[in-house]
Amino acid sequence: MTAAPLIEVRGLKKYFPVRGGVFSRVGAWVKAVDDVSFDVGRREVFALVGESGCGKTTAGRTLLRLMEPTAGQVRFDGASVFDLGKRELRLLRRRMQLIFQDPYSSLNPRMTVGGIIGEPLRVHGLATSKELDARVGALLEQVGLAPEYRTRYPHEFSGGQRQRIGIARALALGPDFIVCDEAVSALDVSIQAQILNLLQDLQESLDLSYLFISHDLNVVQHLADRVGVMYLGRLVETARTEDLFREPLHPYTQALLSANPVPDPGLDLEPQVLPGEVPSPLAPPTGCHFHPRCRNATERCARETPPLREQPGDTLRQVACHLYDEEH
Amino acid sequence: MRAAGPASAGPWRQAWERLRHSNSAALGACLLAAIVAACALLPPALGLDPMITDPAARNLPPSVDYPFGRDALGRDVMARVLAGGRTSLLIGLAATASSVLIGVLVGALAGFYGGRVDEVLMRFVDFLYGVPYMFLVILVMLLFSDTARGDPLPVFLALGLVQWLTMARIVRGQVLALRGAEYVTAARALGASDSAILAHHVLPNTLGPIIVYATLTVPTVIILESFLSFLGLGVSLSWGELVAEGVAVINPLRSTWWLLFWPAGFLATTLLALNFLGDGLRDALDPRGPTPNGP
């Protein structure tokens, strides 16, 4: 990574108000994304992993400005995404797209496949109605579907095919960056492999960058260049994929990896079962969010929030844990 | 990798197939078509005039020449029932159209934008709901006290004022649910404008409930108008007024049953047909309903 990264996320926060009682007072805040910073390089696949509810989807949606952020900065190729006006944002949307988890609810049931894939081109006025059919056909072929499927409706397709349609829609505008939000989680394992390979081929042939949001570590290991691990709205560790899987540093990452079924009997990670459950995001623990479940927790962990710190000798290795604090 | 089925059946086409195979909806549609055709075509074809009086033919029972009989002023009851049908059906259609227009607009805005907009619009709807509609109607009548009695405009306004409320609530609920749909998020991520999202993604998916409720609004409006006419507040020469006239001349000595039977019969048949059709449409447009090829 010599050139500047394509996406720079700095201190991103997204809090949701919890309203209740008379006059809908804001009683509390759910800190879905709490001070998250990371980069996605050009032609890089950066994965965000974590359990359900850890804020990875919210982070993806917020950085695309599909939700308004509570605080923070996102720079896309130098442009500050949160400061753009309506028109500039519309232009930027051509360059950043989104692929959804659920291939059933992400396609409008009353539109034909051609209408769905052609919509981005129509919205941006990028194709005349004559060209549209040819462009849509080419996009369908690019994702491995027959151009004749143009006139059909989503309900006539299987989950994997629908996901391909969703991918074609995301590709229509020729983006540089795609947020893949659990893009294969809803699919059968055999179909998952096909879609993953398609995503990988597209990434290589079209020079795409992905923010790949997933809870499936095997998928992440297969696809990602770098990984960020989230827990309760915070990033606890980022590393190159091979480093993370070889030597996880944060206790949460260690537990996460040991809980992952690995189809390799030679690999011998010590099985580690976390005590308790993920705390409610309405009342997260003080200090390090992970300390009540961490076997290495000290009194300091409950008091002080560990910042995400670079590890000595490796700028791409960051961990938010007092264990790796040099002062101790 | 082949999708099922040789031809592409869109959701609307499937609904149409289901509708065609529903007996009650077909019966309702046929009855309605017959009544509309009769009201529209018969008076000019047979040269019927609901206003011509004939002192020699007062209260003539139904006969071959005048199958519906004649009224107390010797006017042809068939001519009057058909002309009344025109008024009643037109009022029903016009008030329904305006209720769809206002209701969809208000409901869609409230549901789509939420927050303040939603609060203000829906509290206004709640307020109007709370006012008894007869009170509203009389209020509107007072405002229009200058216009001639029997003019359809105030009645139309009064009914329109009341009828869009439920439509607005229905549409708001639907839009609220659709606003969070992933295909709406996808459209937003593509840079589609709010109006494009509403027009292409949100409203087409609420059209089913809108059509069904509109079909059921027509009979409601007709019966409300009839009730107003019955009270003497309605439009002149509508089914409601004819029924009122028929009821007024009931007496134990001399039965003029045809004055009540024909307008009441046409009114009831129309309401029944519209309700059948509305029920059939509701079943046909229900996405969870059975499809021609599988669940």
Coordinates of C-alpha atoms in Angstrom, one line a residue:
Chain A
M1 CA 0.0 0.0 0.0
T2 CA 2.1 2.9 -1.2
A3 CA -0.7 5.1 -2.6
A4 CA -3.2 6.7 -0.4
P5 CA -6.0 4.4 0.6
L6 CA -9.3 4.6 -1.3
I7 CA -11.4 4.8 1.9
E8 CA -10.3 6.3 5.1
V9 CA -12.7 6.0 8.1
R10 CA -11.8 8.1 11.1
G11 CA -13.6 8.0 14.4
L12 CA -16.9 6.9 12.9
K13 CA -19.8 6.9 15.4
K14 CA -23.4 6.0 15.0
Y15 CA -25.6 6.2 18.0
F16 CA -29.3 5.3 17.9
P17 CA -31.6 7.0 20.3
V18 CA -33.9 4.8 22.4
R19 CA -37.1 6.7 22.9
G20 CA -39.7 5.9 25.6
G21 CA -42.1 7.3 28.0
V22 CA -44.2 10.5 27.6
F23 CA -43.3 12.9 24.8
S24 CA -40.8 10.3 23.4
R25 CA -37.9 11.4 25.5
V26 CA -34.6 10.0 24.5
G27 CA -33.9 7.7 27.4
A28 CA -30.7 6.1 26.2
W29 CA -28.4 5.7 23.3
V30 CA -27.3 2.5 21.6
K31 CA -23.8 3.0 20.5
A32 CA -23.9 0.8 17.4
V33 CA -20.7 2.1 16.1
D34 CA -18.4 3.7 18.6
D35 CA -15.3 5.4 17.4
V36 CA -14.2 3.1 14.6
S37 CA -11.3 3.9 12.3
F38 CA -9.9 1.9 9.4
D39 CA -8.7 2.2 5.8
V40 CA -9.6 0.2 2.7
G41 CA -6.8 0.3 0.2
R42 CA -7.2 0.3 -3.6
R43 CA -7.9 -3.2 -4.9
E44 CA -8.0 -4.4 -1.3
V45 CA -10.5 -6.6 0.4
F46 CA -11.0 -5.4 4.0
A47 CA -13.3 -7.7 6.1
L48 CA -15.2 -6.6 9.1
V49 CA -16.0 -9.6 11.3
G50 CA -17.9 -9.9 14.6
E51 CA -21.0 -11.4 16.1
S52 CA -24.5 -10.3 15.3
G53 CA -25.3 -6.9 16.6
C54 CA -21.7 -5.8 16.9
G55 CA -22.3 -2.9 14.6
K56 CA -20.6 -4.1 11.4
T57 CA -23.6 -3.6 9.2
T58 CA -24.3 -0.2 10.7
A59 CA -20.7 0.8 10.0
G60 CA -21.0 -0.3 6.4
R61 CA -24.3 1.6 5.8
T62 CA -23.1 4.7 7.6
L63 CA -19.9 5.1 5.7
L64 CA -22.0 4.9 2.4
R65 CA -24.0 7.6 4.0
L66 CA -27.2 5.6 3.9
M67 CA -27.6 6.6 7.5
E68 CA -26.4 9.9 8.9
P69 CA -23.4 9.5 11.2
T70 CA -23.3 10.7 14.7
A71 CA -19.7 11.8 14.4
G72 CA -16.6 11.0 12.4
Q73 CA -15.0 11.4 9.0
V74 CA -15.0 9.2 5.9
R75 CA -12.8 10.1 3.0
F76 CA -13.4 8.5 -0.3
D77 CA -10.5 9.1 -2.7
G78 CA -9.9 12.3 -0.8
A79 CA -13.5 13.5 -0.8
S80 CA -15.1 13.9 2.6
V81 CA -18.3 11.8 2.2
F82 CA -20.2 13.3 5.1
D83 CA -19.7 16.9 3.8
L84 CA -20.9 16.4 0.3
G85 CA -23.9 18.2 -1.1
K86 CA -26.8 16.3 -2.6
R87 CA -25.5 16.5 -6.1
E88 CA -21.9 15.6 -5.3
L89 CA -23.1 12.7 -3.2
R90 CA -25.2 11.4 -6.1
L91 CA -22.1 11.5 -8.3
L92 CA -20.1 9.7 -5.7
R93 CA -22.7 7.0 -5.4
R94 CA -21.7 5.8 -8.9
R95 CA -18.3 4.9 -7.3
M96 CA -19.5 3.1 -4.2
Q97 CA -22.1 0.4 -4.1
L98 CA -23.7 -2.1 -1.8
I99 CA -24.5 -5.8 -2.0
F100 CA -27.1 -7.1 0.4
Q101 CA -27.4 -10.2 2.6
D102 CA -30.9 -11.2 1.8
P103 CA -31.3 -11.9 -2.0
Y104 CA -35.1 -12.0 -1.4
S105 CA -35.8 -8.7 0.1
S106 CA -33.2 -6.8 -1.8
L107 CA -35.0 -7.1 -5.2
N108 CA -38.2 -5.3 -5.9
P109 CA -40.7 -8.1 -6.6
R110 CA -42.7 -5.9 -9.0
M111 CA -39.8 -5.1 -11.3
T112 CA -38.3 -7.2 -14.0
V113 CA -34.7 -8.2 -13.7
G114 CA -33.9 -5.8 -16.6
G115 CA -35.7 -3.0 -14.7
I116 CA -33.7 -3.8 -11.5
I117 CA -30.3 -3.9 -13.2
G118 CA -31.1 -1.0 -15.5
E119 CA -32.3 1.2 -12.7
P120 CA -28.9 2.6 -11.8
L121 CA -28.2 3.5 -15.4
R122 CA -31.6 5.2 -15.7
V123 CA -31.2 7.1 -12.5
H124 CA -27.9 8.5 -13.6
G125 CA -29.0 8.9 -17.2
L126 CA -26.0 6.8 -18.4
A127 CA -27.8 4.9 -21.1
T128 CA -30.4 5.7 -23.7
S129 CA -33.4 3.3 -23.7
K130 CA -31.9 1.7 -26.9
E131 CA -28.6 1.0 -25.2
L132 CA -30.2 -0.2 -22.0
D133 CA -31.1 -3.7 -23.1
A134 CA -27.6 -4.4 -24.4
R135 CA -26.0 -3.0 -21.2
V136 CA -28.2 -5.0 -19.0
G137 CA -27.6 -8.1 -21.0
A138 CA -23.8 -7.6 -20.7
L139 CA -24.1 -7.1 -17.0
L140 CA -26.1 -10.3 -16.7
E141 CA -23.5 -12.2 -18.6
Q142 CA -20.8 -10.7 -16.4
V143 CA -22.4 -12.3 -13.3
G144 CA -23.0 -15.6 -15.1
L145 CA -26.7 -15.3 -16.0
A146 CA -28.3 -15.5 -19.5
P147 CA -29.2 -12.1 -21.0
E148 CA -32.6 -13.5 -21.8
Y149 CA -33.4 -13.4 -18.0
R150 CA -34.0 -9.7 -18.5
T151 CA -37.7 -9.9 -18.9
R152 CA -38.3 -12.2 -15.9
Y153 CA -39.3 -11.4 -12.3
P154 CA -37.2 -12.0 -9.2
H155 CA -39.5 -14.7 -7.8
E156 CA -38.6 -16.9 -10.7
F157 CA -35.0 -17.2 -9.6
S158 CA -33.2 -19.2 -6.9
G159 CA -31.3 -17.5 -4.0
G160 CA -27.9 -17.8 -5.7
Q161 CA -29.3 -16.4 -9.0
R162 CA -31.0 -13.5 -7.1
Q163 CA -27.7 -12.7 -5.4
R164 CA -26.1 -12.6 -8.9
I165 CA -28.8 -10.1 -10.0
G166 CA -28.0 -8.0 -6.9
I167 CA -24.3 -8.1 -7.8
A168 CA -25.1 -7.0 -11.4
R169 CA -27.1 -4.1 -10.1
A170 CA -24.1 -3.0 -7.9
L171 CA -21.8 -3.3 -10.9
A172 CA -24.0 -1.3 -13.3
L173 CA -22.4 2.0 -12.5
G174 CA -18.9 0.8 -12.7
P175 CA -18.0 1.4 -9.0
D176 CA -14.5 1.3 -7.4
F177 CA -15.8 0.3 -4.0
I178 CA -18.5 -2.2 -2.9
V179 CA -19.7 -2.9 0.6
C180 CA -20.6 -6.6 0.6
D181 CA -22.9 -6.9 3.6
E182 CA -23.0 -10.6 4.5
A183 CA -23.3 -11.1 0.8
V184 CA -23.1 -14.9 1.0
S185 CA -24.5 -15.6 4.5
A186 CA -28.0 -16.4 3.4
L187 CA -26.9 -18.9 0.7
D188 CA -26.3 -22.6 0.8
V189 CA -22.7 -23.6 1.2
S190 CA -22.3 -24.8 -2.4
I191 CA -23.8 -21.6 -3.7
Q192 CA -21.7 -19.6 -1.3
A193 CA -18.6 -20.9 -3.0
Q194 CA -19.9 -19.9 -6.5
I195 CA -20.8 -16.4 -5.4
L196 CA -17.5 -16.0 -3.5
N197 CA -15.6 -17.0 -6.6
L198 CA -17.6 -14.6 -8.7
L199 CA -16.9 -11.8 -6.2
Q200 CA -13.2 -12.6 -6.3
D201 CA -13.1 -12.8 -10.1
L202 CA -14.9 -9.5 -10.4
Q203 CA -12.6 -7.9 -7.8
E204 CA -9.6 -8.9 -9.8
S205 CA -10.9 -8.1 -13.3
L206 CA -12.5 -4.8 -12.4
D207 CA -9.9 -3.6 -9.8
L208 CA -12.6 -3.3 -7.1
S209 CA -12.1 -2.6 -3.4
Y210 CA -14.5 -4.5 -1.0
L211 CA -15.5 -3.8 2.5
F212 CA -16.6 -7.4 3.2
I213 CA -18.9 -7.6 6.2
S214 CA -19.3 -11.1 7.5
H215 CA -19.5 -13.3 10.6
D216 CA -18.2 -16.3 8.8
L217 CA -14.4 -16.6 9.4
N218 CA -13.8 -19.2 6.8
V219 CA -15.3 -17.0 4.1
V220 CA -13.2 -14.1 5.3
Q221 CA -10.0 -16.1 5.4
H222 CA -10.7 -17.1 1.8
L223 CA -11.4 -13.6 0.4
A224 CA -9.9 -10.9 2.6
D225 CA -6.5 -9.2 2.4
R226 CA -7.0 -7.6 5.9
V227 CA -9.5 -8.2 8.7
G228 CA -10.9 -5.9 11.4
V229 CA -12.6 -7.6 14.3
M230 CA -15.5 -5.7 16.0
Y231 CA -17.0 -6.3 19.4
L232 CA -19.9 -4.2 20.7
G233 CA -19.4 -1.3 18.3
R234 CA -15.7 -1.1 18.6
L235 CA -12.8 -2.3 16.5
V236 CA -10.7 -4.5 18.8
E237 CA -8.1 -5.7 16.3
T238 CA -7.0 -5.3 12.7
A239 CA -4.4 -7.3 10.9
R240 CA -3.4 -8.9 7.6
T241 CA -5.6 -12.0 7.2
E242 CA -2.8 -14.5 7.4
D243 CA -1.4 -12.8 10.6
L244 CA -4.7 -12.7 12.3
F245 CA -5.5 -16.4 11.6
R246 CA -1.9 -17.4 12.5
E247 CA -1.6 -15.4 15.7
P248 CA -4.7 -13.6 17.0
L249 CA -3.7 -11.1 19.6
H250 CA -6.8 -9.8 21.2
P251 CA -8.4 -12.2 23.7
Y252 CA -11.8 -11.8 21.9
T253 CA -10.2 -12.6 18.5
Q254 CA -8.6 -15.7 20.1
A255 CA -12.0 -16.8 21.4
L256 CA -13.7 -16.1 18.1
L257 CA -11.1 -18.1 16.1
S258 CA -11.2 -21.0 18.5
A259 CA -15.0 -21.1 18.2
N260 CA -14.7 -21.3 14.4
P261 CA -15.1 -24.8 13.0
V262 CA -12.0 -25.4 10.9
P263 CA -11.9 -28.3 8.5
D264 CA -8.3 -29.0 9.3
P265 CA -7.4 -31.6 12.0
G266 CA -3.8 -30.5 11.9
L267 CA -4.5 -27.1 13.3
D268 CA -4.7 -27.2 17.0
L269 CA -6.1 -24.1 18.6
E270 CA -6.9 -24.5 22.3
P271 CA -10.7 -24.6 22.5
Q272 CA -11.9 -21.6 24.5
V273 CA -15.5 -21.1 25.6
L274 CA -16.4 -17.5 26.6
P275 CA -18.3 -17.2 29.9
G276 CA -21.5 -15.3 29.9
E277 CA -23.2 -13.6 26.9
V278 CA -22.6 -10.5 24.8
P279 CA -23.7 -7.6 27.1
S280 CA -26.6 -5.4 26.0
P281 CA -25.4 -2.6 23.8
L282 CA -27.7 -0.3 25.8
A283 CA -25.5 -0.7 28.8
P284 CA -22.0 -1.8 27.7
P285 CA -19.4 -2.5 30.3
T286 CA -17.1 0.2 31.4
G287 CA -13.5 0.4 30.1
C288 CA -12.8 -2.4 27.6
H289 CA -16.2 -3.7 26.5
F290 CA -14.8 -7.2 26.6
H291 CA -13.4 -7.3 30.2
P292 CA -16.3 -9.1 31.9
R293 CA -15.7 -12.1 29.7
C294 CA -12.0 -11.9 29.3
R295 CA -9.8 -14.4 31.2
N296 CA -6.9 -11.9 31.2
A297 CA -8.9 -9.0 32.5
T298 CA -7.3 -6.8 35.2
E299 CA -8.7 -4.0 37.3
R300 CA -7.4 -1.5 34.7
C301 CA -9.5 -3.1 31.9
A302 CA -12.7 -2.2 33.8
R303 CA -11.5 1.4 34.3
E304 CA -9.8 2.4 31.1
T305 CA -10.8 1.9 27.5
P306 CA -7.8 0.6 25.6
P307 CA -7.1 2.5 22.3
L308 CA -6.5 0.7 19.1
R309 CA -2.7 0.7 19.0
E310 CA -0.2 -0.2 16.3
Q311 CA 2.0 -3.1 17.3
P312 CA 5.8 -2.6 17.2
G313 CA 7.3 -3.4 13.8
D314 CA 4.0 -3.8 11.9
T315 CA 1.9 -0.8 10.9
L316 CA -0.9 -3.0 9.7
R317 CA -1.3 -4.7 13.0
Q318 CA -3.4 -2.9 15.5
V319 CA -5.0 -4.2 18.7
A320 CA -7.0 -2.5 21.4
C321 CA -5.9 -4.4 24.6
H322 CA -4.0 -3.4 27.6
L323 CA -2.1 -6.7 27.5
Y324 CA -0.1 -5.4 24.6
D325 CA 0.6 -2.0 26.1
E326 CA 4.3 -1.5 26.3
E327 CA 4.2 0.3 29.6
H328 CA 3.1 -3.0 31.3
Chain B
M1 CA -29.5 -22.6 -13.8
R2 CA -32.9 -22.3 -15.5
A3 CA -35.6 -20.3 -13.9
A4 CA -39.0 -22.1 -13.5
G5 CA -41.7 -21.7 -16.1
P6 CA -41.6 -21.0 -19.8
A7 CA -43.4 -17.6 -19.8
S8 CA -42.7 -14.8 -17.4
A9 CA -45.6 -14.2 -15.1
G10 CA -45.3 -10.9 -13.3
P11 CA -47.0 -10.3 -10.0
W12 CA -49.8 -8.4 -11.6
R13 CA -50.5 -11.1 -14.2
Q14 CA -50.6 -13.7 -11.4
A15 CA -53.1 -11.6 -9.5
W16 CA -55.2 -11.3 -12.7
E17 CA -55.2 -15.1 -13.1
R18 CA -56.3 -15.5 -9.5
L19 CA -59.1 -13.0 -10.0
R20 CA -60.3 -14.6 -13.2
H21 CA -60.7 -17.9 -11.3
S22 CA -62.7 -16.4 -8.5
N23 CA -66.5 -17.0 -8.9
S24 CA -67.7 -14.3 -6.6
A25 CA -65.5 -11.6 -8.1
A26 CA -66.6 -12.6 -11.6
L27 CA -70.3 -12.4 -10.5
G28 CA -69.7 -9.0 -8.9
A29 CA -67.9 -7.7 -12.0
C30 CA -70.7 -9.0 -14.3
L31 CA -73.5 -7.5 -12.2
L32 CA -71.7 -4.2 -11.9
A33 CA -71.0 -4.1 -15.6
A34 CA -74.7 -4.7 -16.3
I35 CA -75.9 -2.0 -14.0
V36 CA -73.3 0.5 -15.2
A37 CA -74.2 -0.3 -18.9
A38 CA -77.9 0.0 -18.1
C39 CA -77.5 3.4 -16.4
A40 CA -75.3 4.7 -19.1
L41 CA -76.9 3.3 -22.3
L42 CA -80.6 2.7 -21.7
P43 CA -81.9 6.2 -21.0
P44 CA -80.7 7.7 -24.4
A45 CA -81.4 4.5 -26.2
L46 CA -85.1 4.3 -25.0
G47 CA -85.5 8.1 -24.9
L48 CA -86.3 7.9 -21.1
D49 CA -86.9 11.2 -19.3
P50 CA -87.2 11.1 -15.5
M51 CA -88.9 14.5 -15.3
I52 CA -91.9 14.1 -17.6
T53 CA -95.1 14.0 -15.6
D54 CA -98.4 12.5 -16.6
P55 CA -101.4 13.3 -14.4
A56 CA -103.4 10.5 -16.0
A57 CA -100.9 7.9 -15.1
R58 CA -100.3 8.6 -11.4
N59 CA -99.1 5.6 -9.3
L60 CA -99.5 3.2 -12.2
P61 CA -98.3 -0.3 -11.2
P62 CA -95.6 -2.0 -13.4
S63 CA -97.0 -2.9 -16.8
V64 CA -95.6 -4.0 -20.2
D65 CA -95.1 -0.5 -21.3
Y66 CA -93.7 0.7 -18.0
P67 CA -92.1 -2.3 -16.4
F68 CA -91.1 -0.4 -13.3
G69 CA -94.4 1.5 -13.0
R70 CA -95.0 5.2 -12.5
D71 CA -94.8 7.4 -9.4
A72 CA -97.2 9.8 -7.7
L73 CA -96.7 12.4 -10.4
G74 CA -96.9 9.9 -13.2
R75 CA -93.2 9.9 -13.9
D76 CA -91.6 6.7 -15.3
V77 CA -89.9 4.9 -12.4
M78 CA -87.4 3.1 -14.7
A79 CA -86.2 6.4 -16.1
R80 CA -85.8 7.7 -12.6
V81 CA -84.0 4.7 -11.2
L82 CA -81.5 4.7 -14.2
A83 CA -80.9 8.4 -13.9
G84 CA -80.5 8.1 -10.1
G85 CA -78.0 5.3 -10.7
R86 CA -75.9 7.7 -12.8
T87 CA -75.8 10.2 -10.0
S88 CA -75.1 7.6 -7.3
L89 CA -72.4 5.8 -9.3
L90 CA -70.7 9.1 -10.3
I91 CA -70.7 10.3 -6.8
G92 CA -69.2 7.0 -5.7
L93 CA -66.5 7.1 -8.3
A94 CA -65.7 10.8 -7.8
A95 CA -65.5 10.7 -4.0
T96 CA -63.5 7.5 -4.2
A97 CA -61.1 9.0 -6.7
S98 CA -60.6 12.1 -4.5
S99 CA -60.2 9.9 -1.4
V100 CA -57.5 7.9 -3.2
L101 CA -55.7 11.0 -4.3
I102 CA -55.6 12.7 -1.0
G103 CA -55.3 9.6 1.1
V104 CA -52.4 8.2 -0.9
L105 CA -50.6 11.5 -0.9
V106 CA -50.9 12.1 2.8
G107 CA -50.3 8.5 3.7
A108 CA -47.2 8.2 1.5
L109 CA -45.7 11.4 2.8
A110 CA -46.3 10.6 6.4
G111 CA -45.0 7.0 6.1
F112 CA -42.0 7.8 3.9
Y113 CA -40.7 10.8 5.7
G114 CA -41.8 9.9 9.2
G115 CA -40.8 12.0 12.2
R116 CA -42.4 15.5 12.3
V117 CA -44.2 15.2 9.0
D118 CA -45.8 12.0 10.1
E119 CA -46.8 13.4 13.5
V120 CA -48.5 16.5 12.1
L121 CA -50.3 14.7 9.2
M122 CA -51.5 11.8 11.3
R123 CA -52.7 13.9 14.2
F124 CA -54.8 15.9 11.7
V125 CA -56.2 12.6 10.4
D126 CA -57.0 11.5 14.0
F127 CA -58.7 14.9 14.6
L128 CA -60.9 14.5 11.6
Y129 CA -61.6 10.9 12.6
G130 CA -62.8 12.1 16.0
V131 CA -65.4 14.5 14.5
P132 CA -68.7 12.8 13.7
Y133 CA -69.0 12.8 10.0
M134 CA -72.6 14.0 10.0
F135 CA -71.3 17.1 11.8
L136 CA -68.7 17.6 9.1
V137 CA -71.3 17.1 6.4
I138 CA -73.7 19.6 7.9
L139 CA -70.9 22.0 8.3
V140 CA -70.0 21.8 4.6
M141 CA -73.7 22.1 3.7
L142 CA -73.8 25.3 5.7
L143 CA -70.8 26.6 4.0
F144 CA -72.5 26.0 0.7
S145 CA -76.0 27.2 1.8
D146 CA -76.0 29.5 -1.3
T147 CA -75.9 26.7 -3.8
A148 CA -79.1 25.1 -4.8
R149 CA -80.4 22.2 -2.7
G150 CA -79.5 18.9 -4.4
D151 CA -76.3 20.3 -6.0
P152 CA -73.8 17.4 -5.9
L153 CA -70.7 19.6 -5.1
P154 CA -71.2 20.0 -1.4
V155 CA -72.1 16.4 -0.9
F156 CA -69.1 15.4 -2.9
L157 CA -66.8 17.6 -0.8
A158 CA -68.3 16.4 2.4
L159 CA -67.9 12.8 1.5
G160 CA -64.4 13.3 0.1
L161 CA -63.4 15.0 3.4
V162 CA -64.3 11.9 5.3
Q163 CA -63.3 9.1 3.1
W164 CA -59.6 9.7 2.6
L165 CA -58.8 9.3 6.3
T166 CA -58.8 5.5 6.3
M167 CA -57.0 5.4 3.0
A168 CA -54.3 7.6 4.4
R169 CA -53.8 5.3 7.4
I170 CA -53.7 2.2 5.3
V171 CA -51.1 3.7 2.9
R172 CA -49.0 5.1 5.7
G173 CA -48.8 1.7 7.3
Q174 CA -47.8 0.1 4.1
V175 CA -45.2 2.7 3.2
L176 CA -43.8 2.6 6.7
A177 CA -43.1 -1.1 6.3
L178 CA -41.7 -0.7 2.8
R179 CA -39.5 2.2 3.7
G180 CA -37.1 -0.1 5.4
A181 CA -37.1 -2.7 2.6
E182 CA -33.7 -3.5 1.3
Y183 CA -34.6 -2.7 -2.3
V184 CA -35.4 0.8 -1.1
T185 CA -32.0 1.0 0.5
A186 CA -30.5 -0.3 -2.7
A187 CA -32.3 2.4 -4.7
R188 CA -31.0 5.0 -2.2
A189 CA -27.5 3.6 -2.6
L190 CA -27.9 4.0 -6.3
G191 CA -28.6 7.7 -5.9
A192 CA -32.3 7.6 -6.8
S193 CA -34.3 10.6 -5.6
D194 CA -37.1 10.3 -3.0
S195 CA -39.8 10.8 -5.7
A196 CA -38.3 8.1 -7.9
I197 CA -38.1 5.8 -4.9
L198 CA -41.7 6.5 -4.1
A199 CA -42.9 6.1 -7.6
H200 CA -40.9 3.0 -8.6
H201 CA -40.5 1.1 -5.4
V202 CA -42.9 2.1 -2.7
L203 CA -46.2 2.9 -4.4
P204 CA -46.3 -0.1 -6.8
N205 CA -45.9 -2.3 -3.8
T206 CA -48.8 -0.6 -2.0
L207 CA -51.1 -0.6 -5.0
G208 CA -52.8 -3.9 -4.0
P209 CA -54.2 -2.6 -0.7
I210 CA -55.0 0.8 -2.4
I211 CA -57.1 -0.9 -5.2
V212 CA -58.9 -3.1 -2.7
Y213 CA -59.7 -0.4 -0.3
A214 CA -60.8 1.9 -3.2
T215 CA -63.2 -0.8 -4.5
L216 CA -64.7 -1.1 -1.0
T217 CA -64.9 2.7 -0.7
V218 CA -67.2 3.1 -3.7
P219 CA -70.1 1.3 -2.0
T220 CA -69.4 3.1 1.3
V221 CA -69.7 6.4 -0.5
I222 CA -72.9 5.4 -2.3
I223 CA -74.5 4.3 0.9
L224 CA -73.4 7.5 2.7
E225 CA -74.8 9.6 -0.1
S226 CA -78.1 7.6 0.0
F227 CA -78.3 8.1 3.8
L228 CA -77.8 11.9 3.3
S229 CA -80.5 11.9 0.5
F230 CA -82.7 9.9 2.8
L231 CA -82.3 12.7 5.4
G232 CA -83.0 15.2 2.7
L233 CA -79.4 16.5 2.6
G234 CA -78.2 14.7 -0.4
V235 CA -78.2 15.0 -4.2
S236 CA -81.5 15.3 -6.1
L237 CA -82.4 12.3 -8.1
S238 CA -80.1 9.6 -6.7
W239 CA -80.9 6.1 -5.5
G240 CA -81.0 7.3 -1.9
E241 CA -83.6 10.0 -2.7
L242 CA -85.7 7.6 -4.7
V243 CA -85.7 5.2 -1.8
A244 CA -86.7 8.0 0.5
E245 CA -89.6 8.9 -1.8
G246 CA -90.6 5.3 -1.9
V247 CA -90.6 5.0 1.9
A248 CA -92.5 8.2 2.3
V249 CA -95.5 6.9 0.3
I250 CA -95.8 3.6 2.2
N251 CA -99.3 3.4 3.7
P252 CA -101.5 0.5 4.7
L253 CA -104.4 1.4 2.3
R254 CA -102.6 1.6 -1.0
S255 CA -99.5 -0.3 -1.8
T256 CA -97.1 1.4 -4.3
W257 CA -94.3 -1.1 -3.6
W258 CA -92.6 -0.5 -7.0
L259 CA -91.6 3.0 -5.8
L260 CA -89.4 1.4 -3.1
F261 CA -88.5 -2.0 -4.7
W262 CA -86.7 -0.8 -7.8
P263 CA -84.4 1.8 -6.4
A264 CA -83.7 -0.2 -3.3
G265 CA -83.1 -3.3 -5.4
F266 CA -80.6 -1.6 -7.7
L267 CA -78.8 0.0 -4.8
A268 CA -78.5 -3.3 -2.9
T269 CA -77.4 -5.2 -6.0
T270 CA -74.7 -2.6 -6.8
L271 CA -73.4 -2.6 -3.2
L272 CA -73.3 -6.4 -3.2
A273 CA -71.5 -6.5 -6.6
L274 CA -68.8 -4.0 -5.5
N275 CA -68.2 -5.9 -2.2
F276 CA -67.9 -9.2 -4.1
L277 CA -65.4 -7.6 -6.5
G278 CA -63.5 -6.0 -3.6
D279 CA -63.2 -9.3 -1.8
G280 CA -62.1 -11.0 -4.9
L281 CA -59.4 -8.3 -5.5
R282 CA -58.2 -8.6 -2.0
D283 CA -57.7 -12.3 -2.4
A284 CA -56.1 -12.0 -5.8
L285 CA -53.7 -9.3 -4.8
D286 CA -52.6 -11.0 -1.6
P287 CA -49.0 -12.0 -2.2
R288 CA -49.5 -14.9 0.2
G289 CA -52.4 -16.2 -1.8
P290 CA -52.0 -19.3 -4.0
T291 CA -50.2 -18.8 -7.3
P292 CA -51.2 -20.6 -10.5
N293 CA -48.0 -22.6 -10.3
G294 CA -47.2 -23.6 -6.8
P295 CA -47.1 -21.6 -3.5

